[in-house]
Amino acid sequence: MKIFYLILSLITTMCAIDMITPIPDNLPYDKTKASLGKKLYMDTSLSKDGKVSCNTCHNIKNYGVDNTSNSIGVDNQLDTPFNTPTTFNSVFNFVQFWNGRAQNLAEQIKGPLFDPKEMGLTPEILLQKINANPDYVKSFGDIYGEISVDNIADAIAEFEKTLITPNSPFDRYLKGDKDAISEKAKRGYEEFKAQGCISCHQGQNIGGNMFQKIGIFQEFPDQSNLGRYEITKKESDKMVFKVPSLRNIAKTAPYYHDGSIPTLDACVQFMAYYQLGKFLNQETVDSIVAFLESLTGEYHDNIQ
Ligand code: HEC
Ligand code: HEC
């Protein structure tokens, strides 16, 4: 197994040119649907206790996260077992959730709405709440012709297409602006490739395009959630998770599926330890952190 990963990381490192690509400046989306979707995303009345919206945990003024290891859902419940990933750029991920159990954003949305620890609704109560609001009744009537859970999910998913962060210094660097990132960040990018990080964190989201095990060389201490195994029950899926995107990673602490790592510096060192069986010197860690900091992009809230 370890040999396999060594070879994999050697091959991918050799092919590492252009393994990261910039994200587009915008994605085509339907303005009226996205506008309705934003209202739904921000609306705390769509929860059991009237206090929690998508934005409570995935704050669009804060890179789509709340910077806690576990968020607080309805009735002040701690949202275990997972750390809240960002909604920013999630449209570019090949599947949704840490264990990849939703194929796309529309499917994902039905998770939190009906999760007893997150928004705590049932489909019936959700539809009652939407039907009781004349603005929603009019919008759904105009856009979709009817109110349904699928149409609610569709509108929110349309809004999520706007939660993207183009124009990070590193994307500008990739597009040819050689001064967009510091010399330290450039060294960090070289280390990121040379050390083998890029064999898992790659593509336009610098992650989000494959599943991998956490703890390839050293066992990950928190085995309380077994990742994809919980879905597939396959032995080989134990501790396998979606490789997270590293876009805006400097803004989305704490880290890992359990939110157990508070700083980016420690996160990089632990990645090398668990995934690559290496100990990196502080200079290398610092340069990789400088590279990761150059992945913070721009979000413009243009939806009315
Ligand atoms: C109480 C906090 C909370 C609320 C409210 C909440 N989420 Fe989440 N969200 C999470 C957590 C925790 C996860 C990770 C769960 C998992 O992987 O099983 C998650 C995962 C996601 C993901 C997957 C991202 C990825 O990279 O895999 C998306 C997209 C998302 N939520 C969107 C939403 C939307 C849209 C709403 C509102 C309908 C919402 N969330 C409400 C906490 C929350
Ligand atoms: C074999 C695949 C693999 C390699 C190699 C790898 N990673 Fe990861 N990385 C993952 C997985 C899987 C996770 C999610 C682990 C978890 O949540 O438990 C992750 C998580 C992370 C996170 C935290 C993301 C978040 O949102 O919590 C960062 C930062 C990170 N990796 C950076 C790196 C760096 C830097 C390197 C090289 C030193 C590296 N990774 C090497 C697979 C890999």
Coordinates of C-alpha atoms and ligand atoms in Angstrom, one line a residue:
M1 CA 0.0 0.0 0.0
K2 CA 2.7 2.5 1.0
I3 CA 4.8 1.5 -2.0
F4 CA 1.8 2.1 -4.2
Y5 CA 1.4 5.7 -2.8
L6 CA 5.2 6.3 -3.2
I7 CA 5.0 5.4 -6.8
L8 CA 1.8 7.3 -7.3
S9 CA 3.3 10.4 -5.8
L10 CA 6.5 10.0 -7.9
I11 CA 4.5 9.7 -11.1
T12 CA 2.2 12.6 -10.3
T13 CA 5.1 14.8 -9.2
M14 CA 6.8 14.2 -12.5
C15 CA 3.7 15.2 -14.3
A16 CA 3.0 18.1 -12.0
I17 CA 3.2 20.8 -14.6
D18 CA -0.3 22.3 -15.1
M19 CA -1.9 20.0 -12.5
I20 CA -3.4 23.1 -10.9
T21 CA -5.5 25.3 -13.1
P22 CA -7.2 28.7 -12.4
I23 CA -11.0 28.8 -11.7
P24 CA -13.1 30.8 -14.1
D25 CA -14.0 34.4 -13.3
N26 CA -17.7 33.5 -13.2
L27 CA -20.0 30.6 -14.0
P28 CA -23.2 31.0 -16.1
Y29 CA -26.2 31.1 -13.7
D30 CA -29.9 32.0 -13.7
K31 CA -30.2 35.4 -12.0
T32 CA -33.8 35.0 -10.8
K33 CA -33.2 31.5 -9.4
A34 CA -29.9 32.6 -7.7
S35 CA -31.7 35.5 -6.1
L36 CA -34.4 33.3 -4.7
G37 CA -31.7 30.8 -3.7
K38 CA -29.9 33.5 -1.7
K39 CA -33.0 34.4 0.2
L40 CA -33.5 30.7 1.1
Y41 CA -29.8 30.4 2.0
M42 CA -30.0 33.4 4.4
D43 CA -33.4 32.6 5.9
T44 CA -33.3 31.5 9.6
S45 CA -37.0 30.8 9.6
L46 CA -36.3 27.7 7.5
S47 CA -35.2 25.8 10.7
K48 CA -36.9 24.1 13.6
D49 CA -36.1 26.8 16.1
G50 CA -36.1 29.7 13.7
K51 CA -32.5 30.6 14.4
V52 CA -30.4 28.6 11.9
S53 CA -29.8 29.2 8.2
C54 CA -27.2 27.8 5.8
N55 CA -25.4 31.1 6.4
T56 CA -25.1 30.4 10.1
C57 CA -22.6 27.7 9.5
H58 CA -21.5 28.7 5.9
N59 CA -21.2 32.5 6.3
I60 CA -20.7 34.2 2.9
K61 CA -19.0 37.2 4.6
N62 CA -16.5 34.7 6.0
Y63 CA -15.4 32.5 3.1
G64 CA -18.3 30.1 3.6
V65 CA -17.4 28.9 7.1
D66 CA -17.8 29.7 10.8
N67 CA -14.2 28.9 11.9
T68 CA -15.4 26.5 14.7
S69 CA -14.4 22.9 14.9
N70 CA -18.1 22.0 15.2
S71 CA -20.9 24.3 14.3
I72 CA -24.0 24.9 16.4
G73 CA -27.3 23.8 14.8
V74 CA -30.9 24.0 15.9
D75 CA -31.7 23.9 19.7
N76 CA -28.1 24.8 20.4
Q77 CA -26.9 21.3 19.4
L78 CA -23.2 20.7 18.6
D79 CA -23.1 19.6 14.9
T80 CA -20.9 16.5 15.3
P81 CA -19.0 14.6 13.9
F82 CA -17.8 16.9 11.1
N83 CA -16.1 20.2 10.8
T84 CA -18.1 22.5 8.5
P85 CA -16.4 22.7 5.1
T86 CA -16.8 25.8 3.0
T87 CA -19.6 26.3 0.5
F88 CA -17.2 28.5 -1.5
N89 CA -16.1 26.8 -4.7
S90 CA -17.9 23.7 -3.7
V91 CA -19.5 23.7 -7.1
F92 CA -16.1 22.6 -8.4
N93 CA -15.9 19.5 -6.2
F94 CA -16.6 16.1 -7.8
V95 CA -18.9 15.1 -5.0
Q96 CA -20.2 16.8 -1.8
F97 CA -19.7 16.0 1.9
W98 CA -16.5 14.8 3.5
N99 CA -17.5 11.2 2.6
G100 CA -18.8 12.1 -0.8
R101 CA -22.4 10.8 -0.2
A102 CA -24.1 13.5 -2.3
Q103 CA -23.4 13.6 -6.1
N104 CA -24.1 17.3 -6.5
L105 CA -25.2 20.5 -4.7
A106 CA -28.9 20.0 -5.2
E107 CA -28.7 16.6 -3.6
Q108 CA -26.5 17.9 -0.8
I109 CA -28.9 20.6 0.3
K110 CA -31.5 18.0 1.4
G111 CA -29.0 16.9 4.0
P112 CA -28.8 20.0 6.3
L113 CA -32.5 21.0 5.8
F114 CA -33.6 17.6 7.3
D115 CA -30.7 16.9 9.6
P116 CA -31.9 16.9 13.2
K117 CA -28.7 18.7 14.4
E118 CA -28.5 21.2 11.6
M119 CA -31.9 22.8 10.5
G120 CA -34.2 20.1 11.9
L121 CA -37.1 20.3 9.4
T122 CA -39.2 17.6 7.7
P123 CA -40.2 18.0 4.1
E124 CA -43.8 18.7 5.2
I125 CA -42.8 21.5 7.6
L126 CA -40.4 23.0 5.1
L127 CA -43.1 23.2 2.5
Q128 CA -45.6 24.7 5.1
K129 CA -43.0 27.4 5.9
I130 CA -42.5 28.3 2.3
N131 CA -46.2 28.3 1.6
A132 CA -46.8 30.6 4.5
N133 CA -44.5 33.3 2.9
P134 CA -46.3 35.2 0.1
D135 CA -42.9 36.4 -1.4
Y136 CA -41.8 32.8 -1.8
V137 CA -45.1 31.6 -3.1
K138 CA -44.9 34.3 -5.8
S139 CA -41.3 33.6 -6.7
F140 CA -41.7 29.8 -6.9
G141 CA -44.9 30.3 -8.9
D142 CA -43.1 32.6 -11.4
I143 CA -39.9 30.6 -11.7
Y144 CA -41.0 27.0 -11.3
G145 CA -44.7 26.9 -11.4
E146 CA -44.8 25.0 -8.1
I147 CA -43.2 24.7 -4.7
S148 CA -41.3 21.5 -4.1
V149 CA -38.3 20.3 -2.1
D150 CA -36.5 19.7 -5.5
N151 CA -37.2 23.3 -6.6
I152 CA -36.0 24.7 -3.2
A153 CA -32.8 22.7 -3.6
D154 CA -32.4 23.8 -7.2
A155 CA -32.7 27.5 -6.3
I156 CA -30.1 27.2 -3.5
A157 CA -27.8 25.3 -5.8
E158 CA -28.1 28.0 -8.4
F159 CA -27.0 30.6 -5.8
E160 CA -24.1 28.4 -4.8
K161 CA -22.8 28.7 -8.4
T162 CA -22.0 32.4 -7.5
L163 CA -20.0 31.4 -4.4
I164 CA -16.7 31.2 -6.2
T165 CA -13.5 33.0 -5.6
P166 CA -11.5 33.8 -8.8
N167 CA -8.5 36.0 -9.0
S168 CA -6.4 34.7 -6.2
P169 CA -2.8 35.8 -6.4
F170 CA -1.8 32.2 -7.3
D171 CA -4.4 32.1 -10.2
R172 CA -3.0 35.4 -11.5
Y173 CA 0.5 33.8 -11.3
L174 CA -0.7 30.8 -13.3
K175 CA -2.2 33.1 -15.9
G176 CA 1.2 34.8 -16.4
D177 CA 1.5 37.5 -13.8
K178 CA 4.9 36.4 -12.4
D179 CA 4.9 39.1 -9.6
A180 CA 1.5 38.1 -8.3
I181 CA 3.0 35.9 -5.5
S182 CA 6.1 36.3 -3.4
E183 CA 9.4 34.4 -3.9
K184 CA 8.6 32.5 -0.7
A185 CA 5.3 31.4 -2.1
K186 CA 7.0 30.3 -5.4
R187 CA 9.4 28.2 -3.4
G188 CA 6.4 26.8 -1.5
Y189 CA 4.7 25.8 -4.7
E190 CA 7.8 24.0 -5.8
E191 CA 7.9 22.2 -2.4
F192 CA 4.2 21.4 -2.7
K193 CA 5.0 19.6 -6.0
A194 CA 8.3 18.1 -5.0
Q195 CA 7.1 16.7 -1.6
G196 CA 4.1 15.1 -3.3
C197 CA 1.2 17.2 -1.9
I198 CA 0.1 17.7 -5.5
S199 CA -0.6 14.0 -6.0
C200 CA -3.8 14.5 -4.0
H201 CA -4.5 18.3 -4.0
Q202 CA -4.7 19.2 -7.7
G203 CA -7.0 20.3 -10.5
Q204 CA -9.0 23.5 -10.6
N205 CA -10.0 23.3 -7.0
I206 CA -6.6 22.1 -5.7
G207 CA -8.4 19.1 -4.2
G208 CA -12.1 18.1 -4.5
N209 CA -11.5 15.6 -7.4
M210 CA -10.7 12.3 -5.6
F211 CA -11.0 10.3 -2.4
Q212 CA -7.9 9.4 -0.4
K213 CA -7.2 7.8 3.0
I214 CA -6.1 10.0 5.9
G215 CA -3.3 8.3 7.6
I216 CA -1.4 6.5 4.9
F217 CA 2.0 6.3 6.7
Q218 CA 0.8 7.0 10.3
E219 CA -2.6 6.1 11.6
F220 CA -4.9 9.1 12.1
P221 CA -5.7 9.2 15.8
D222 CA -9.4 10.1 15.6
Q223 CA -11.0 6.9 14.2
S224 CA -14.5 7.8 15.4
N225 CA -15.8 8.5 11.9
L226 CA -14.6 6.1 9.2
G227 CA -15.3 8.2 6.2
R228 CA -16.4 6.5 3.0
Y229 CA -16.6 3.2 4.8
E230 CA -19.7 4.4 6.6
I231 CA -21.4 4.5 3.1
T232 CA -19.8 1.6 1.2
K233 CA -18.9 -0.7 4.1
K234 CA -15.8 -1.7 2.1
E235 CA -12.7 -2.4 4.2
S236 CA -10.5 -0.5 1.8
D237 CA -12.7 2.6 2.4
K238 CA -11.9 2.9 6.1
M239 CA -10.7 6.5 6.9
V240 CA -11.1 7.5 3.2
F241 CA -12.4 11.1 2.7
K242 CA -12.8 13.5 -0.2
V243 CA -9.5 15.3 -0.6
P244 CA -10.5 18.9 0.4
S245 CA -10.0 21.9 -1.8
L246 CA -7.2 24.2 -0.7
R247 CA -8.7 27.4 -2.2
N248 CA -9.1 30.0 0.6
I249 CA -7.5 27.5 3.0
A250 CA -5.8 30.2 5.0
K251 CA -9.3 31.6 5.9
T252 CA -11.1 28.3 6.8
A253 CA -9.4 27.1 10.0
P254 CA -9.7 24.8 11.9
Y255 CA -8.7 21.9 9.7
Y256 CA -9.4 18.2 8.9
H257 CA -12.8 16.4 8.9
D258 CA -12.9 16.6 12.7
G259 CA -11.6 20.2 12.9
S260 CA -8.9 18.9 15.2
I261 CA -6.0 21.0 13.8
P262 CA -6.2 24.8 14.6
T263 CA -3.4 26.3 12.4
L264 CA -2.2 26.0 8.8
D265 CA 1.3 25.5 10.0
A266 CA 0.5 22.4 12.0
C267 CA -1.8 21.2 9.3
V268 CA 1.0 21.1 6.7
Q269 CA 3.4 19.4 9.1
F270 CA 0.8 16.7 10.0
M271 CA -0.1 16.2 6.3
A272 CA 3.6 15.4 5.6
Y273 CA 3.6 13.1 8.6
Y274 CA 0.4 11.2 8.0
Q275 CA 0.3 11.2 4.2
L276 CA 3.9 11.2 3.1
G277 CA 5.7 9.7 6.0
K278 CA 8.1 12.7 6.2
F279 CA 9.1 15.4 8.7
L280 CA 9.4 18.8 7.0
N281 CA 11.8 21.4 8.3
Q282 CA 10.3 24.7 9.4
E283 CA 11.6 26.6 6.4
T284 CA 9.8 24.2 4.0
V285 CA 6.6 24.4 6.1
D286 CA 6.7 28.2 6.0
S287 CA 7.2 28.3 2.3
I288 CA 4.2 25.9 1.7
V289 CA 2.1 28.0 4.1
A290 CA 3.0 31.1 2.0
F291 CA 2.0 29.3 -1.1
L292 CA -1.3 28.2 0.5
E293 CA -1.9 31.8 1.6
S294 CA -1.7 32.8 -2.1
L295 CA -4.8 30.7 -2.8
T296 CA -7.2 33.2 -1.2
G297 CA -9.4 34.5 -3.9
E298 CA -12.0 37.2 -4.3
Y299 CA -15.8 36.9 -3.6
H300 CA -18.2 39.6 -4.8
D301 CA -21.7 39.4 -3.4
N302 CA -23.6 40.5 -6.5
I303 CA -26.9 38.8 -5.9
Q304 CA -29.8 41.0 -4.9
Ligands
HEC1 C1 -25.4 23.6 11.7 C2 -24.4 23.9 10.7 C3 -24.8 23.7 9.2 C4 -25.9 24.2 8.5 C5 -27.1 25.0 9.1 C6 -25.7 23.9 7.2 N1 -24.5 23.2 7.0 FE1 -23.7 22.6 5.2 N2 -22.4 21.5 6.2 C7 -22.2 21.5 7.6 C8 -21.3 20.3 7.9 C9 -20.9 19.9 9.3 C10 -21.0 19.7 6.7 C11 -20.1 18.5 6.5 C12 -21.0 17.3 6.7 C13 -20.5 16.0 6.1 O1 -19.5 16.1 5.4 O2 -21.1 15.0 6.4 C14 -21.6 20.5 5.6 C15 -21.4 20.3 4.3 C16 -21.9 21.1 3.3 C17 -21.6 21.1 1.9 C18 -20.5 20.2 1.3 C19 -19.2 20.9 1.0 C20 -18.2 19.9 0.6 O3 -17.1 20.4 0.2 O4 -18.3 18.7 0.7 C21 -22.3 22.1 1.3 C22 -22.3 22.4 -0.2 C23 -23.2 22.6 2.2 N3 -22.9 22.1 3.5 C24 -24.2 23.6 2.0 C25 -25.2 23.9 2.9 C26 -26.4 24.5 2.6 C27 -26.8 25.0 1.2 C28 -27.1 24.7 3.7 C29 -28.5 25.2 3.9 C30 -29.6 24.5 3.2 C31 -26.3 24.1 4.8 N4 -25.1 23.6 4.2 C32 -26.6 24.2 6.2 C33 -22.8 22.3 8.5 C34 -24.0 23.0 8.2
HEC2 C1 -2.4 10.9 -0.2 C2 -3.2 12.1 -0.4 C3 -2.7 13.4 0.2 C4 -1.5 13.9 0.2 C5 -0.2 13.4 -0.4 C6 -1.6 15.2 0.9 N1 -2.9 15.4 1.3 FE1 -3.6 17.0 2.3 N2 -5.4 16.1 2.6 C7 -5.7 14.8 2.1 C8 -6.9 14.4 2.7 C9 -7.7 13.1 2.4 C10 -7.3 15.4 3.6 C11 -8.6 15.4 4.5 C12 -8.2 14.7 5.8 C13 -9.2 14.8 6.8 O1 -10.0 15.7 6.8 O2 -9.2 14.0 7.8 C14 -6.3 16.4 3.5 C15 -6.4 17.7 4.2 C16 -5.5 18.7 4.0 C17 -5.6 20.0 4.5 C18 -6.8 20.5 5.4 C19 -8.0 20.9 4.5 C20 -9.2 21.2 5.3 O3 -10.1 21.9 4.7 O4 -9.3 20.8 6.5 C21 -4.5 20.8 4.1 C22 -4.2 22.2 4.4 C23 -3.7 19.9 3.3 N3 -4.3 18.6 3.3 C24 -2.5 20.2 2.8 C25 -1.6 19.3 2.3 C26 -0.1 19.5 2.1 C27 0.5 20.9 2.2 C28 0.4 18.3 1.7 C29 1.8 18.0 1.4 C30 2.7 18.2 2.5 C31 -0.7 17.4 1.6 N4 -1.8 18.0 2.0 C32 -0.5 16.1 1.2 C33 -4.9 14.1 1.2 C34 -3.6 14.3 0.9

